[in-house]
Short mmCIF file of C-alpha atoms in Angstrom, two decimals:
data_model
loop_
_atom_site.label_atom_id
_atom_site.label_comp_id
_atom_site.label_asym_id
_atom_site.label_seq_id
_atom_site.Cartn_x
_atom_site.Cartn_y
_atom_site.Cartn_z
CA UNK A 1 81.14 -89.28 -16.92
CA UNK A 2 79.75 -86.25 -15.27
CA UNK A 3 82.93 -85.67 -12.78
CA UNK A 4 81.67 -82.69 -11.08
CA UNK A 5 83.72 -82.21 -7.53
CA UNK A 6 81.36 -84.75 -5.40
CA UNK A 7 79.56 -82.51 -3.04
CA UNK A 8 77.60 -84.61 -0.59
CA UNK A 9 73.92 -83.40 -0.76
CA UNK A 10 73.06 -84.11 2.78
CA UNK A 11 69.83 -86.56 2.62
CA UNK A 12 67.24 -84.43 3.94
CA UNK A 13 68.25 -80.81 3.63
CA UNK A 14 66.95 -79.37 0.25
CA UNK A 15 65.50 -82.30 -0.09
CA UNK A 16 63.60 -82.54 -3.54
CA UNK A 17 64.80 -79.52 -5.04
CA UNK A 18 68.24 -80.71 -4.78
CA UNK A 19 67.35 -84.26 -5.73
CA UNK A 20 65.48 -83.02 -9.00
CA UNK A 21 68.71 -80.85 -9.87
CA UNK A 22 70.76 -83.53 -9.12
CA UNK A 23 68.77 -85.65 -11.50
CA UNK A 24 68.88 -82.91 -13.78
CA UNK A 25 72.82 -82.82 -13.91
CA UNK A 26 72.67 -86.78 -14.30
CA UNK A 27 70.44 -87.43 -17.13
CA UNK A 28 70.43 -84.20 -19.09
CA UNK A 29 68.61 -86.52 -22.41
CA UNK A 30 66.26 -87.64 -20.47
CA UNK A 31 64.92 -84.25 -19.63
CA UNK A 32 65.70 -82.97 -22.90
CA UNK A 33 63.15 -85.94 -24.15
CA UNK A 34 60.69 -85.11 -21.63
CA UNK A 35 61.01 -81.32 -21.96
CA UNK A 36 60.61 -82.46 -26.19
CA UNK A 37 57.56 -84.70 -25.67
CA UNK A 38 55.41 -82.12 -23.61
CA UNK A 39 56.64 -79.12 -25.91
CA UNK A 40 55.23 -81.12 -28.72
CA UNK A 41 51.71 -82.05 -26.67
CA UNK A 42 51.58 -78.83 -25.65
CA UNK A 43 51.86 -77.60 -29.48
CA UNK A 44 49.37 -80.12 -30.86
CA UNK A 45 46.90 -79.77 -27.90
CA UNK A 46 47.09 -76.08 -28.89
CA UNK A 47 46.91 -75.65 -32.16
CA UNK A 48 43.40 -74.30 -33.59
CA UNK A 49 42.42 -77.22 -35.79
CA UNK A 50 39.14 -76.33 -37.59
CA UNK A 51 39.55 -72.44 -38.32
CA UNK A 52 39.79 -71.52 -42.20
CA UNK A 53 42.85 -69.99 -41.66
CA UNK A 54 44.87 -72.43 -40.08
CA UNK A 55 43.86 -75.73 -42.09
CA UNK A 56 44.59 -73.97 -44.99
CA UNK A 57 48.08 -72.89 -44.10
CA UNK A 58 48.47 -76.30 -43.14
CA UNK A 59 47.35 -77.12 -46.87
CA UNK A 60 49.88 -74.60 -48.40
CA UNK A 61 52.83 -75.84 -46.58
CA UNK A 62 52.17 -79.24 -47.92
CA UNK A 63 51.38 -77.41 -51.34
CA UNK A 64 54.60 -75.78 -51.17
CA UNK A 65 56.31 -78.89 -50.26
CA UNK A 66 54.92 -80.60 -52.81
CA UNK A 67 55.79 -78.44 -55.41
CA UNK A 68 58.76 -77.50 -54.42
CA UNK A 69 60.15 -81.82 -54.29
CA UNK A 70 58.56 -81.45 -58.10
CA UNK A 71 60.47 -78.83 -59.45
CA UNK A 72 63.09 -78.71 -57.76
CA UNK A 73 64.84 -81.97 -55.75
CA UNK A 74 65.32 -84.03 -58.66
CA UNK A 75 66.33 -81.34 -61.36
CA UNK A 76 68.51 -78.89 -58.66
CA UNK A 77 69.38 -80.67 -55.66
CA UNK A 78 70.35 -84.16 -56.69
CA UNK A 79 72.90 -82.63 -59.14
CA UNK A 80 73.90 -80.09 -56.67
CA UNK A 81 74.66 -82.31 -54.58
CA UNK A 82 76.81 -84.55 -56.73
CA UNK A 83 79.01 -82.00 -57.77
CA UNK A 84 78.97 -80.44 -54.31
CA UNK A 85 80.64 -84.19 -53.51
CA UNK A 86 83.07 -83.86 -56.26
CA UNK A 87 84.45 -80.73 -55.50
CA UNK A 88 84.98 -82.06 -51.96
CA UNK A 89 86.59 -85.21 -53.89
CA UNK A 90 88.15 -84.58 -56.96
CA UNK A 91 89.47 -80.53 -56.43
CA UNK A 92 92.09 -80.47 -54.54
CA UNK A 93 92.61 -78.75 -51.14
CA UNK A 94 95.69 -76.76 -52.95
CA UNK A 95 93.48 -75.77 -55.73
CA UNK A 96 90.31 -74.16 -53.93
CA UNK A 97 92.80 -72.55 -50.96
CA UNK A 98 94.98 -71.07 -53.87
CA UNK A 99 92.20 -69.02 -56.05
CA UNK A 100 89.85 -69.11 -52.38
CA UNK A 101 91.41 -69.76 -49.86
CA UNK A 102 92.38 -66.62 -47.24
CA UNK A 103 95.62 -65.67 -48.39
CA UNK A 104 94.66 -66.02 -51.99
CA UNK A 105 95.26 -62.60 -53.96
CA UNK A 106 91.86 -60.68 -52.45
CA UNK A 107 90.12 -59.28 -55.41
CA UNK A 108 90.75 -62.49 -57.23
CA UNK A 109 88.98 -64.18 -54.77
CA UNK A 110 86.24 -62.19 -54.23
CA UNK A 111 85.89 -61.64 -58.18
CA UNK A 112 85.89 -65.93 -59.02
CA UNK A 113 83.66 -66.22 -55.62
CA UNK A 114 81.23 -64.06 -57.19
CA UNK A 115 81.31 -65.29 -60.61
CA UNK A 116 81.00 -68.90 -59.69
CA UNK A 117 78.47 -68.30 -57.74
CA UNK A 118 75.81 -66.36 -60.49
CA UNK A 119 76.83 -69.07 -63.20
CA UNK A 120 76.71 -72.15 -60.96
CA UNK A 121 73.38 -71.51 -58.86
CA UNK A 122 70.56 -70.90 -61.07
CA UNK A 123 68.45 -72.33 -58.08
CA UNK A 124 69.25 -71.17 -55.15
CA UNK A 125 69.08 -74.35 -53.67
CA UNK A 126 72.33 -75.78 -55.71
CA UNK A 127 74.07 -73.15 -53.77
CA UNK A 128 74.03 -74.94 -50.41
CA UNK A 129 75.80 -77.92 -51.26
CA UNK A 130 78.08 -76.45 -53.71
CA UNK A 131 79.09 -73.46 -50.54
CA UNK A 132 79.18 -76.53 -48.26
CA UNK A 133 81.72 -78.14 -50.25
CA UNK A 134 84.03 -75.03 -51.08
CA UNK A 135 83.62 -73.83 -47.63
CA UNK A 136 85.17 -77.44 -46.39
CA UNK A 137 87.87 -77.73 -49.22
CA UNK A 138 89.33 -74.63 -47.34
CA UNK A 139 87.51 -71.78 -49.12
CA UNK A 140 87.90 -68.43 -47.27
CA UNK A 141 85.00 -67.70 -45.32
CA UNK A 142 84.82 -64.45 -47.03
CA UNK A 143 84.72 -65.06 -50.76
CA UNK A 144 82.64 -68.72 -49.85
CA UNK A 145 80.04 -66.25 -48.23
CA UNK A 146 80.71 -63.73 -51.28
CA UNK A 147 79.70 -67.28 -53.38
CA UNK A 148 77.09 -68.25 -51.00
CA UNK A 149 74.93 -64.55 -51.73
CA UNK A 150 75.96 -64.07 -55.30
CA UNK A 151 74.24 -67.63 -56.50
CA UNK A 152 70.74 -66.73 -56.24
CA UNK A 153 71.24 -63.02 -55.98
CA UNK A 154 72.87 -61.89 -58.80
CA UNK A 155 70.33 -63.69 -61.24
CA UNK A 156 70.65 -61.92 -64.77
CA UNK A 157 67.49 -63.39 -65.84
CA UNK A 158 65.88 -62.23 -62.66
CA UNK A 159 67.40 -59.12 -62.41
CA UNK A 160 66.18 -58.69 -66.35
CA UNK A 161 63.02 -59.69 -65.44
CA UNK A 162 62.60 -57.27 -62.74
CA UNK A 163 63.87 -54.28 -64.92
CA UNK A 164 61.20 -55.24 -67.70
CA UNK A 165 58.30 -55.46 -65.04
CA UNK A 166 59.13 -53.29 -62.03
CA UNK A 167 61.25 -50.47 -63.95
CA UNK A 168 64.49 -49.90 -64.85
CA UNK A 169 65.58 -47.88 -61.85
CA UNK A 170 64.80 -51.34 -59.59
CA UNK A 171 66.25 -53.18 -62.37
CA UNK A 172 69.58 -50.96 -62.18
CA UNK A 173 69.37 -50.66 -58.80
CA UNK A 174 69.08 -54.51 -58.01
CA UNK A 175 71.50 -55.40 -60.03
CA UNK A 176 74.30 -52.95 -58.30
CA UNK A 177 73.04 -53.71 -55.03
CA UNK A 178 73.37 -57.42 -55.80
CA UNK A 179 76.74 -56.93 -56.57
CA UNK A 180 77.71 -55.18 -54.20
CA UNK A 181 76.36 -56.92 -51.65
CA UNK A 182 78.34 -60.13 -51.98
CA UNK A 183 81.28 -58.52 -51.82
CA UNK A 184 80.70 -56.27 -49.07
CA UNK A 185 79.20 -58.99 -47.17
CA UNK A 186 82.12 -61.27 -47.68
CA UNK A 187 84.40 -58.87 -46.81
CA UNK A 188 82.64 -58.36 -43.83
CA UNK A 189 82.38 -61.85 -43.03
CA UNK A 190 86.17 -62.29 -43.41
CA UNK A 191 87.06 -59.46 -41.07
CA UNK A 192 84.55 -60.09 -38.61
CA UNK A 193 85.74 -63.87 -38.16
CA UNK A 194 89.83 -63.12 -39.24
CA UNK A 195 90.95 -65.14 -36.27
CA UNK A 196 88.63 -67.85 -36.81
CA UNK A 197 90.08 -68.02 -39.89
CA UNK A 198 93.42 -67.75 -39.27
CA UNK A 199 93.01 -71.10 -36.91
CA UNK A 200 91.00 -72.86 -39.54
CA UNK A 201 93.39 -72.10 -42.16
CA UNK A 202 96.49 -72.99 -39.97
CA UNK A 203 94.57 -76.45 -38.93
CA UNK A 204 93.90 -77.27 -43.09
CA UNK A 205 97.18 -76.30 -44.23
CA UNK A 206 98.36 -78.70 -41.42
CA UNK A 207 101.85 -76.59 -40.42
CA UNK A 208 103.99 -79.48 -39.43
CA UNK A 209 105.54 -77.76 -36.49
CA UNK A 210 101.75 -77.49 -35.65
CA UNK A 211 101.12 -81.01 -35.90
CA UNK A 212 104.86 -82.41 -34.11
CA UNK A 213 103.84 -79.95 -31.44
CA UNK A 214 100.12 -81.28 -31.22
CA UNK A 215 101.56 -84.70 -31.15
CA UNK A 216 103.75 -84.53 -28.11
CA UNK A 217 101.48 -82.48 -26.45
CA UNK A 218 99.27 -85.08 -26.56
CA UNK A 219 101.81 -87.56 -24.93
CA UNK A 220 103.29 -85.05 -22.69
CA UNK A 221 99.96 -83.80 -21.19
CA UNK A 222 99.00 -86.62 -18.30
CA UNK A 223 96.23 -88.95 -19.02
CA UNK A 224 93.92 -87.42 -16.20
CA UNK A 225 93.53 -84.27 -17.88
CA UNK A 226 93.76 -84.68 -20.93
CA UNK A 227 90.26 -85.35 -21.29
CA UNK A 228 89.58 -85.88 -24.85
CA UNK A 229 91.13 -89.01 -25.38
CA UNK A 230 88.59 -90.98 -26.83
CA UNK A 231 85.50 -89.97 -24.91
CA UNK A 232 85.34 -86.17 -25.97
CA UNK A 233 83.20 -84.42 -28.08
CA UNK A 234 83.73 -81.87 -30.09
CA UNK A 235 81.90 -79.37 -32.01
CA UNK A 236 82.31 -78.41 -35.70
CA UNK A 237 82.94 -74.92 -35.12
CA UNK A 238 85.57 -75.27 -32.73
CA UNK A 239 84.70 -73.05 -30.31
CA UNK A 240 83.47 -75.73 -27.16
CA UNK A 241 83.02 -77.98 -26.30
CA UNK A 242 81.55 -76.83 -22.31
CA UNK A 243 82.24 -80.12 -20.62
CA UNK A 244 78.90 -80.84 -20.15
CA UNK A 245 77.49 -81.05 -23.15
CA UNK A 246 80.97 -82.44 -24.42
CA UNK A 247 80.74 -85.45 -22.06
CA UNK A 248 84.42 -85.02 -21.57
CA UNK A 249 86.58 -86.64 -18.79
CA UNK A 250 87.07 -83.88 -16.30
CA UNK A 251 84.47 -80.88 -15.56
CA UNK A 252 86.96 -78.34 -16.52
CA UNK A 253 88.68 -78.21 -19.87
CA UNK A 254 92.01 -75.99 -19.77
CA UNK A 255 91.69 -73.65 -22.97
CA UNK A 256 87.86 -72.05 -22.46
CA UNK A 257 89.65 -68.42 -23.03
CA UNK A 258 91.96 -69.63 -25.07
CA UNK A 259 92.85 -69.19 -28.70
CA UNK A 260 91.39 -71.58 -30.86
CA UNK A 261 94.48 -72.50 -32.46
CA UNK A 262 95.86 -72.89 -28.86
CA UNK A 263 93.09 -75.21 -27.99
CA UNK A 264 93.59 -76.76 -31.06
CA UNK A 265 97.06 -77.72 -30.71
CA UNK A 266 96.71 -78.58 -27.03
CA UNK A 267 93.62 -80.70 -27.30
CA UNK A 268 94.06 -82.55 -31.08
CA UNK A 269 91.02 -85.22 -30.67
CA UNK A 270 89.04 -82.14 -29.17
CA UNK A 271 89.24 -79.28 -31.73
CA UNK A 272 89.75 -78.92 -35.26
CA UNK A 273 89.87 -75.30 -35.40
CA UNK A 274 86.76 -73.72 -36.28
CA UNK A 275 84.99 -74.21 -39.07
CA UNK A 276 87.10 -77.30 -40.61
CA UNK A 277 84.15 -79.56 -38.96
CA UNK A 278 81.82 -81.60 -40.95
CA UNK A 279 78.32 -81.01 -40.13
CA UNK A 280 75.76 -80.03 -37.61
CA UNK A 281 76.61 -82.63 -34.69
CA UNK A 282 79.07 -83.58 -31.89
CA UNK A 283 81.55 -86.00 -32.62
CA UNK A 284 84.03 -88.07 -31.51
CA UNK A 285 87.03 -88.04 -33.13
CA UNK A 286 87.27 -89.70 -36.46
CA UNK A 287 87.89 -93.91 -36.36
CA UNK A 288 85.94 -94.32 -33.13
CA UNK A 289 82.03 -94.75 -34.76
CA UNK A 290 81.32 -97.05 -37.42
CA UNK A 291 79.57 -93.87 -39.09
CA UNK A 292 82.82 -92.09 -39.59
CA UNK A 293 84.09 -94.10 -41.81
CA UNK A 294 85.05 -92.05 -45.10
CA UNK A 295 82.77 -89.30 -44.96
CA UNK A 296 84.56 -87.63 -41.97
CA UNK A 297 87.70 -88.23 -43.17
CA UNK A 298 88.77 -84.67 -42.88
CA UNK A 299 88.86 -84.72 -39.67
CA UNK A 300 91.12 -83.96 -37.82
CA UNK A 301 92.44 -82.26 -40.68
CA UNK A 302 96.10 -82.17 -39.43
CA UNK A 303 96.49 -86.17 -40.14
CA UNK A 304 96.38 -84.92 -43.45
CA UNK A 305 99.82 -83.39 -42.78
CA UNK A 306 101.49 -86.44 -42.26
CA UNK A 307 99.69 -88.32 -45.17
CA UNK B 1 73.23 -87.90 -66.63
CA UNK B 2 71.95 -89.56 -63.45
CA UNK B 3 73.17 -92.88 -64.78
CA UNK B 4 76.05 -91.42 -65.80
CA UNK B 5 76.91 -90.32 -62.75
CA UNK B 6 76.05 -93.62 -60.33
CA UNK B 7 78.44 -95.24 -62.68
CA UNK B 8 81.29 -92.99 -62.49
CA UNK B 9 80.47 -93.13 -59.04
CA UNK B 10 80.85 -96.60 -58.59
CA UNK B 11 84.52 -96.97 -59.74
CA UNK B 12 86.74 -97.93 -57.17
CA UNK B 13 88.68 -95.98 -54.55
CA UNK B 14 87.59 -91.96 -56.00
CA UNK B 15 84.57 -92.84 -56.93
CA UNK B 16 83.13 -94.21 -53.80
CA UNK B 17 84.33 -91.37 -51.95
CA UNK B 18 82.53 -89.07 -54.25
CA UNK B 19 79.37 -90.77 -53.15
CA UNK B 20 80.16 -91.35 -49.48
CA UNK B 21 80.66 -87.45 -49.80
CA UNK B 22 77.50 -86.54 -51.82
CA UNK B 23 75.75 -89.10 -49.93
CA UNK B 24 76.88 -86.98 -46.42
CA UNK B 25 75.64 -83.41 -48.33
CA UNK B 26 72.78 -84.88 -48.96
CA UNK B 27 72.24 -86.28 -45.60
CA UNK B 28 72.74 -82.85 -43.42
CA UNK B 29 70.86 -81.06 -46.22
CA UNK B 30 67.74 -82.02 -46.88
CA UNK B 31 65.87 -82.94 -43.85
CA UNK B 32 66.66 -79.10 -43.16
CA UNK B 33 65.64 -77.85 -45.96
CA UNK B 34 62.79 -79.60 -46.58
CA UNK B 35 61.46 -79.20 -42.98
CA UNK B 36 61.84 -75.63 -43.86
CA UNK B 37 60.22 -75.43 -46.83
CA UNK B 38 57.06 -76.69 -44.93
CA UNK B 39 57.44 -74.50 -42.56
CA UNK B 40 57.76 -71.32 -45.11
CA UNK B 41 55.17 -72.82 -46.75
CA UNK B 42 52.72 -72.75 -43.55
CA UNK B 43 53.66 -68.96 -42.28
CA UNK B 44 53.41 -67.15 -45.65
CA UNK B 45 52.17 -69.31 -48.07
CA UNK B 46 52.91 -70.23 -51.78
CA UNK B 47 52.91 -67.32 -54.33
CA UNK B 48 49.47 -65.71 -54.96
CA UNK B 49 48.08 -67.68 -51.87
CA UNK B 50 48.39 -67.21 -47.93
CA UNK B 51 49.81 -68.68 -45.47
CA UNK B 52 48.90 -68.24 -41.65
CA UNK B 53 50.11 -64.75 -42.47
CA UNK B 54 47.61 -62.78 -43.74
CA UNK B 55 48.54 -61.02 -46.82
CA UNK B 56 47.19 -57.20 -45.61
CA UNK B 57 49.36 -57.82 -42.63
CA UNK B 58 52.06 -57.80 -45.02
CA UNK B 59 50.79 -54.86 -47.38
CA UNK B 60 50.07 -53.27 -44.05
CA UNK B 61 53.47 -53.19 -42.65
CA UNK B 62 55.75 -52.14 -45.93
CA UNK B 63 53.70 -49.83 -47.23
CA UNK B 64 55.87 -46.28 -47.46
CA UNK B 65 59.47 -45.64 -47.29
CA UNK B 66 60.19 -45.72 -43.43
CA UNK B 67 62.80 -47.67 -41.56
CA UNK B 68 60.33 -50.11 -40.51
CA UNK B 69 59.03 -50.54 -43.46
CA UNK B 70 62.20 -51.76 -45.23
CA UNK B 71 63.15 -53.27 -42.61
CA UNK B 72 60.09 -55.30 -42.20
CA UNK B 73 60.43 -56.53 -46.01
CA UNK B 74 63.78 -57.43 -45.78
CA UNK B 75 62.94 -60.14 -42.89
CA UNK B 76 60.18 -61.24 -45.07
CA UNK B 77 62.40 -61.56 -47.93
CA UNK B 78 65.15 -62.93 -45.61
CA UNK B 79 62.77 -65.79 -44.08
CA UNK B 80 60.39 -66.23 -47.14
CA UNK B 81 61.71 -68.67 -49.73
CA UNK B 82 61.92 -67.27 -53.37
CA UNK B 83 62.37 -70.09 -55.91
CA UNK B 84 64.05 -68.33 -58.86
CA UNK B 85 62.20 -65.54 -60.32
CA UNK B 86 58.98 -65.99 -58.40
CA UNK B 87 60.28 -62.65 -56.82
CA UNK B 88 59.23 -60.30 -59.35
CA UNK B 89 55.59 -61.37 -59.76
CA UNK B 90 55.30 -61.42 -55.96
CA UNK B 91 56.80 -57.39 -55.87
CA UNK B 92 54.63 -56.69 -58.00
CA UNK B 93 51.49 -57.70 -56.37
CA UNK B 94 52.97 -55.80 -53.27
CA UNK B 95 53.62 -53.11 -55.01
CA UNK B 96 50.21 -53.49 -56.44
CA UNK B 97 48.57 -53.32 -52.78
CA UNK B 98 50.74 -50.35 -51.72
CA UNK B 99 54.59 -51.06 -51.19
CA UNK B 100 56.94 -48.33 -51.27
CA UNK B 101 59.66 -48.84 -53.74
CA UNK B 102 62.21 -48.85 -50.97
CA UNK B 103 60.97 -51.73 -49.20
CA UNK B 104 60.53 -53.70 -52.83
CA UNK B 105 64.33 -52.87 -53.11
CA UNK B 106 64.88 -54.39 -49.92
CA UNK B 107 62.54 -57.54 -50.60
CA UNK B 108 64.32 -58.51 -53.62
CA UNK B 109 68.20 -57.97 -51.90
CA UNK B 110 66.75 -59.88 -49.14
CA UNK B 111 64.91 -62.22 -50.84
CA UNK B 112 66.20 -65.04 -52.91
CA UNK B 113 69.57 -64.80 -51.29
CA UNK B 114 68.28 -65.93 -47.84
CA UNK B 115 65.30 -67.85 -46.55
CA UNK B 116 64.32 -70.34 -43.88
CA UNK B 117 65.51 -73.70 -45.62
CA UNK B 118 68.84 -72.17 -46.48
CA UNK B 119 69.08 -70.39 -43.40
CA UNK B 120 69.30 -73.92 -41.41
CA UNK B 121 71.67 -75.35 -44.16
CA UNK B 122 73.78 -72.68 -43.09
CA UNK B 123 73.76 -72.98 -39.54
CA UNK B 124 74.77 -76.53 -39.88
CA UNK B 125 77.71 -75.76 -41.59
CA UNK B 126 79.37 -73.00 -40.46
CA UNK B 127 77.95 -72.77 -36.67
CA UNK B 128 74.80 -70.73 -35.59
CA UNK B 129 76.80 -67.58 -34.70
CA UNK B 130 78.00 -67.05 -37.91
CA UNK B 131 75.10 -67.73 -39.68
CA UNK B 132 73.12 -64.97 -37.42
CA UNK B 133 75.82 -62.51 -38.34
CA UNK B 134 75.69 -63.33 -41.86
CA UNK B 135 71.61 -63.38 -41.57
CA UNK B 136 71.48 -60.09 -39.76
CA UNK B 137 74.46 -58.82 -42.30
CA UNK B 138 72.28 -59.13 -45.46
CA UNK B 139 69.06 -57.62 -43.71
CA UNK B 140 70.72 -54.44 -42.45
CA UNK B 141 72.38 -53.68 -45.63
CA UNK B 142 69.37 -54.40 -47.63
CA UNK B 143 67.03 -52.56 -44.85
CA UNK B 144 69.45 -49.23 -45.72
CA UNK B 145 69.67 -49.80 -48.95
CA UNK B 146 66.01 -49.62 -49.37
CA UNK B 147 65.74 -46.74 -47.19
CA UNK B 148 68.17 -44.63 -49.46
CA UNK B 149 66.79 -45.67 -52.52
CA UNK B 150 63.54 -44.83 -51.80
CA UNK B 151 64.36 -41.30 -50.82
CA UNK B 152 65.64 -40.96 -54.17
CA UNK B 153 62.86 -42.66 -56.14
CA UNK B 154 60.28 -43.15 -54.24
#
């Protein structure tokens, strides 16, 4: 798997140093376990057991914990997270990109982001899923970010509260601030990342001249290097994998300064395009793990052009 | 409602994908958020008690209007998680023990918005660069924000 160009270590020159690297290179898990097990040893061999201070922060994380899978899994999350599943279901890709997505009409988008976001998140734990799931159904990342800070910021009881208790001028001025915050933010968001964008919206709108290009690319590029066949993977976000850590065919991948919609349309099993990725690990490309099935059915997102 | 919804879910074809896809939220959210929630809970503490912080550290470092000051309660706000409007009783003890108004401003932008639970949910869906920028986004604005309004009201 590891194809780096075989240098010949000679056998005695180096010597240990070499052989520990070349270990290194062979089984990076390995080390990563090893280099896990002693940072955890070191942490609980460490850690000043006995001193007021400490057991009792112990005692409020669990407190917190506790209290916080009391008031608020059951009656927030769970529901959160059921319509966070039906929005990815049930409201369709055409629907979220038109009033969301990044060409949607700006202020629109930024206004409905905002909105949503105060009415639907009264904890602001229903506002991960619920982002989660807009974000994926091809939400701009601007207004979904503008969403994302507006749920438990712009609270009105809270920002009530807070002009009853604090004064009015923190009231007033949380309340603007709010406000103005998830807008700005988004908008910053949104111009920061505009190419990122662009790719990801490209790869979710599924341009079919995109996807007949992708296709014969595919064929025309030789088997050798073309890496990603069914042994690559990829990261959610689009922008690597480095072929280490990717486990991919050859060493070097063609596209590392690329464009991400070049790499994209070059490399199909390989990227996305950023962002369009399900979730916080590398995988392979959908149909080739049993755990795949369904839930990462977005992916690659340009099959959906042909569907 | 629950039952309500496990048997919509149930039906056939829509249905099960609505679960498959609820059932994959669920999966990459939790763990992170309640692993952070115990971790919150261990650094600072649940409302009115401490954590391994101690609570003059705090009142130490945001009392006044400077830059360091806001800025220091806007990365408490940021990493400290604020169940819905546990804020305000919190600001005011602060302000109780000596917090400028500017930094409060910036504690309660900061605050409910961000903290370390929602902070990994983030990062695990739209990529740990982003969610610095977006992180670091939200405590500069509210760090200024807090400067200029306490030099108006302080």
């Amino acid at each position: 798997m590891g194809t780096v160009a075989t240098t010949e270590t000679p056998a005695a020159a180096g010597g240990w140093l070499d052989r520990g690297k070349q270990a290194l290179q062979r089984n990076p898990t390995e080390f990563k376990w090893l280099a896990g097990i002693i940072a955890v040893f070191l942490l609980v061999f460490f850690m000043p057991m006995g001193t007021a201070r400490f057991d009792n922060a112990i005692l409020e994380g669990l407190a917190l914990l506790n209290w916080y899978a009391r008031e608020h899994v059951m009656l927030c999350l769970v529901p959160a997270f059921f319509i966070a599943g039906a929005i990815a279901v049930f409201i369709s890709q055409d629907a979220v990109m038109k009033y969301l997505g990044p060409e949607a009409h700006k202020t629109a988008a930024y206004g409905v982001a905002s909105v949503s976001g105060s009415i639907l998140a009264v904890c602001s734990c229903t506002v991960l899923p619920l982002f989660g799931g807009i974000y994926r159904r091809g939400a701009g990342l601007g207004p979904a970010v503008a969403f994302l800070y507006s749920g438990p910021a712009i609270n009105v009881l809270a920002i009530v509260l807070t002009a009853k208790i604090l004064g009015m001028e923190l009231g007033v001025a949380r309340a603007v601030g709010a406000v103005g915050f998830a807008l700005v933010i988004g908008l910053l968001m949104q111009m920061i990342y505009r190419r990122d964008e662009r790719a990801r919206a490209a790869s979710q709108k599924g341009f079919v001249v995109g996807v007949l290009l992708r296709a014969v690319a595919r064929w025309a590029i030789p088997l050798r290097s073309s890496p990603c066949r069914s042994r690559c993977w990829y990261s959610p976000t689009g922008r690597r994998p480095a072929p280490r850590t990717a486990r991919c065919g050859t060493r070097s991948l063609p596209g590392n300064g690329h464009s991400p919609r070049w790499r994209a349309s070059v490399w199909p099993g390989c990227w996305s395009g950023a962002g369009s990725g399900n979730g916080n690990r590398w995988r392979r490309p959908s149909g080739s793990s049993p755990s795949s099935r369904g839930f990462f059915r977005s992916i690659p997102n340009w099959h959906s052009a042909l569907a | 409602m629950i039952g309500l919804t496990l048997a919509a879910a149930f039906q056939p074809d829509d249905g099960e994908e609505w679960l498959s896809q609820t059932w994959g939220f669920a999966k990459l959210i939790l763990p992170l958020l309640l692993g952070g929630v115990l971790l919150a809970g261990f650094l600072l503490g649940r409302p009115g008690h401490e954590g391994i912080i101690p609570s003059e550290w705090v009142s130490a470092a945001v009392g006044g209007n400077s830059l360091a000051s806001n800025f220091l309660a806007a990365l408490a706000g940021a990493f400290m998680y604020f169940a819905t409007l546990t804020e305000v009783p919190i600001v005011q003890g602060l302000l109780g023990s000596g917090m400028g108004k500017g930094p409060a401003l910036a504690l309660l932008l900061a605050g409910p918005a961000l903290s370390l639970p929602s902070m990994l949910v983030i990062r695990s869906i739209l990529g740990t660069q982003k969610t610095v920028v977006y992180c670091a986004l939200v405590v500069v604005m509210a760090t200024f924000t807090g400067v200029v309004f306490g030099t108006f009201y302080p």
